JSON list of C-alpha atoms in Angstrom, two decimals:
[
{"chain": "W", "resi": 1, "resn": "UNK", "atom": "CA", "xyz": [53.94, -88.80, 114.79]},
{"chain": "W", "resi": 2, "resn": "UNK", "atom": "CA", "xyz": [58.11, -89.52, 113.08]},
{"chain": "W", "resi": 3, "resn": "UNK", "atom": "CA", "xyz": [56.93, -87.80, 109.59]},
{"chain": "W", "resi": 4, "resn": "UNK", "atom": "CA", "xyz": [55.67, -84.57, 111.76]},
{"chain": "W", "resi": 5, "resn": "UNK", "atom": "CA", "xyz": [58.90, -84.81, 114.03]},
{"chain": "W", "resi": 6, "resn": "UNK", "atom": "CA", "xyz": [61.20, -84.44, 110.89]},
{"chain": "W", "resi": 7, "resn": "UNK", "atom": "CA", "xyz": [59.12, -82.06, 109.19]},
{"chain": "W", "resi": 8, "resn": "UNK", "atom": "CA", "xyz": [59.36, -80.07, 112.44]},
{"chain": "W", "resi": 9, "resn": "UNK", "atom": "CA", "xyz": [63.12, -80.53, 112.52]},
{"chain": "W", "resi": 10, "resn": "UNK", "atom": "CA", "xyz": [63.42, -79.71, 108.92]},
{"chain": "W", "resi": 11, "resn": "UNK", "atom": "CA", "xyz": [61.07, -76.44, 109.30]},
{"chain": "W", "resi": 12, "resn": "UNK", "atom": "CA", "xyz": [62.48, -72.98, 108.22]},
{"chain": "W", "resi": 13, "resn": "UNK", "atom": "CA", "xyz": [60.93, -71.06, 111.05]},
{"chain": "W", "resi": 14, "resn": "UNK", "atom": "CA", "xyz": [63.54, -70.67, 114.21]},
{"chain": "W", "resi": 15, "resn": "UNK", "atom": "CA", "xyz": [62.07, -71.09, 117.39]},
{"chain": "W", "resi": 16, "resn": "UNK", "atom": "CA", "xyz": [64.18, -70.14, 120.57]},
{"chain": "W", "resi": 17, "resn": "UNK", "atom": "CA", "xyz": [62.18, -71.06, 123.78]},
{"chain": "W", "resi": 18, "resn": "UNK", "atom": "CA", "xyz": [63.40, -69.93, 127.42]},
{"chain": "W", "resi": 19, "resn": "UNK", "atom": "CA", "xyz": [66.85, -68.42, 126.81]},
{"chain": "W", "resi": 20, "resn": "UNK", "atom": "CA", "xyz": [68.79, -65.56, 128.54]},
{"chain": "W", "resi": 21, "resn": "UNK", "atom": "CA", "xyz": [70.98, -63.22, 126.81]},
{"chain": "W", "resi": 22, "resn": "UNK", "atom": "CA", "xyz": [73.50, -60.96, 128.33]},
{"chain": "W", "resi": 23, "resn": "UNK", "atom": "CA", "xyz": [76.28, -58.59, 127.23]},
{"chain": "W", "resi": 24, "resn": "UNK", "atom": "CA", "xyz": [79.29, -57.42, 129.21]},
{"chain": "W", "resi": 25, "resn": "UNK", "atom": "CA", "xyz": [77.51, -59.08, 132.34]},
{"chain": "W", "resi": 26, "resn": "UNK", "atom": "CA", "xyz": [74.52, -57.18, 131.91]},
{"chain": "W", "resi": 27, "resn": "UNK", "atom": "CA", "xyz": [71.26, -58.94, 131.70]},
{"chain": "W", "resi": 28, "resn": "UNK", "atom": "CA", "xyz": [69.24, -57.88, 128.40]},
{"chain": "W", "resi": 29, "resn": "UNK", "atom": "CA", "xyz": [66.71, -60.79, 128.23]},
{"chain": "W", "resi": 30, "resn": "UNK", "atom": "CA", "xyz": [66.00, -63.27, 130.58]},
{"chain": "W", "resi": 31, "resn": "UNK", "atom": "CA", "xyz": [63.64, -66.89, 130.16]},
{"chain": "W", "resi": 32, "resn": "UNK", "atom": "CA", "xyz": [62.76, -65.23, 126.91]},
{"chain": "W", "resi": 33, "resn": "UNK", "atom": "CA", "xyz": [61.34, -66.70, 123.62]},
{"chain": "W", "resi": 34, "resn": "UNK", "atom": "CA", "xyz": [60.98, -65.56, 120.13]},
{"chain": "W", "resi": 35, "resn": "UNK", "atom": "CA", "xyz": [59.68, -67.23, 117.08]},
{"chain": "W", "resi": 36, "resn": "UNK", "atom": "CA", "xyz": [60.62, -65.98, 113.43]},
{"chain": "W", "resi": 37, "resn": "UNK", "atom": "CA", "xyz": [58.63, -67.42, 110.35]},
{"chain": "W", "resi": 38, "resn": "UNK", "atom": "CA", "xyz": [60.06, -68.00, 106.97]},
{"chain": "W", "resi": 39, "resn": "UNK", "atom": "CA", "xyz": [59.09, -65.73, 104.62]},
{"chain": "W", "resi": 40, "resn": "UNK", "atom": "CA", "xyz": [58.48, -62.96, 107.12]},
{"chain": "W", "resi": 41, "resn": "UNK", "atom": "CA", "xyz": [59.94, -59.46, 107.59]},
{"chain": "W", "resi": 42, "resn": "UNK", "atom": "CA", "xyz": [60.42, -58.39, 111.15]},
{"chain": "W", "resi": 43, "resn": "UNK", "atom": "CA", "xyz": [61.81, -55.18, 112.48]},
{"chain": "W", "resi": 44, "resn": "UNK", "atom": "CA", "xyz": [63.34, -54.49, 116.06]},
{"chain": "W", "resi": 45, "resn": "UNK", "atom": "CA", "xyz": [62.02, -51.22, 117.57]},
{"chain": "W", "resi": 46, "resn": "UNK", "atom": "CA", "xyz": [63.69, -49.95, 120.75]},
{"chain": "W", "resi": 47, "resn": "UNK", "atom": "CA", "xyz": [65.74, -47.22, 122.28]},
{"chain": "W", "resi": 48, "resn": "UNK", "atom": "CA", "xyz": [69.51, -47.29, 121.73]},
{"chain": "W", "resi": 49, "resn": "UNK", "atom": "CA", "xyz": [71.43, -49.79, 123.96]},
{"chain": "W", "resi": 50, "resn": "UNK", "atom": "CA", "xyz": [68.71, -52.04, 124.88]},
{"chain": "W", "resi": 51, "resn": "UNK", "atom": "CA", "xyz": [70.12, -54.75, 123.28]},
{"chain": "W", "resi": 52, "resn": "UNK", "atom": "CA", "xyz": [68.51, -54.89, 119.36]},
{"chain": "W", "resi": 53, "resn": "UNK", "atom": "CA", "xyz": [72.08, -55.84, 117.82]},
{"chain": "W", "resi": 54, "resn": "UNK", "atom": "CA", "xyz": [73.15, -58.03, 120.52]},
{"chain": "W", "resi": 55, "resn": "UNK", "atom": "CA", "xyz": [70.47, -60.01, 119.89]},
{"chain": "W", "resi": 56, "resn": "UNK", "atom": "CA", "xyz": [70.92, -60.41, 115.97]},
{"chain": "W", "resi": 57, "resn": "UNK", "atom": "CA", "xyz": [74.64, -60.78, 116.60]},
{"chain": "W", "resi": 58, "resn": "UNK", "atom": "CA", "xyz": [73.67, -63.80, 118.80]},
{"chain": "W", "resi": 59, "resn": "UNK", "atom": "CA", "xyz": [71.77, -65.31, 116.12]},
{"chain": "W", "resi": 60, "resn": "UNK", "atom": "CA", "xyz": [74.14, -64.86, 113.58]},
{"chain": "W", "resi": 61, "resn": "UNK", "atom": "CA", "xyz": [76.89, -66.37, 115.67]},
{"chain": "W", "resi": 62, "resn": "UNK", "atom": "CA", "xyz": [74.88, -69.04, 116.95]},
{"chain": "W", "resi": 63, "resn": "UNK", "atom": "CA", "xyz": [75.17, -68.00, 120.16]},
{"chain": "W", "resi": 64, "resn": "UNK", "atom": "CA", "xyz": [71.51, -69.13, 120.67]},
{"chain": "W", "resi": 65, "resn": "UNK", "atom": "CA", "xyz": [70.12, -72.57, 119.50]},
{"chain": "W", "resi": 66, "resn": "UNK", "atom": "CA", "xyz": [69.42, -72.27, 115.24]},
{"chain": "W", "resi": 67, "resn": "UNK", "atom": "CA", "xyz": [68.60, -75.69, 113.78]},
{"chain": "W", "resi": 68, "resn": "UNK", "atom": "CA", "xyz": [71.87, -76.25, 111.83]},
{"chain": "W", "resi": 69, "resn": "UNK", "atom": "CA", "xyz": [70.09, -76.77, 108.42]},
{"chain": "W", "resi": 70, "resn": "UNK", "atom": "CA", "xyz": [69.07, -72.86, 108.57]},
{"chain": "W", "resi": 71, "resn": "UNK", "atom": "CA", "xyz": [71.29, -70.57, 106.83]},
{"chain": "W", "resi": 72, "resn": "UNK", "atom": "CA", "xyz": [71.87, -66.96, 108.87]},
{"chain": "W", "resi": 73, "resn": "UNK", "atom": "CA", "xyz": [73.69, -64.13, 107.41]},
{"chain": "W", "resi": 74, "resn": "UNK", "atom": "CA", "xyz": [74.39, -61.02, 109.29]},
{"chain": "W", "resi": 75, "resn": "UNK", "atom": "CA", "xyz": [75.26, -57.54, 107.66]},
{"chain": "W", "resi": 76, "resn": "UNK", "atom": "CA", "xyz": [76.95, -55.20, 109.96]},
{"chain": "W", "resi": 77, "resn": "UNK", "atom": "CA", "xyz": [75.90, -51.63, 109.76]},
{"chain": "W", "resi": 78, "resn": "UNK", "atom": "CA", "xyz": [78.70, -49.48, 108.34]}
]
């Protein structure tokens, strides 16, 4: 069991469960979960102002629990 626990701890996938996200006091996500598999590409689709960029910034700034061995890079849109 220890070996599988170590592999999970060093996985390059990101799994965040049961988190809330708000922006200027407005709830964007409540009790949300997200899983990002290493090597996959994802796109966020939604109307303007629903929180796509806020979610990405929260991940990039490690406001959500991202394993410390994972490097996150966020490039701002110009």
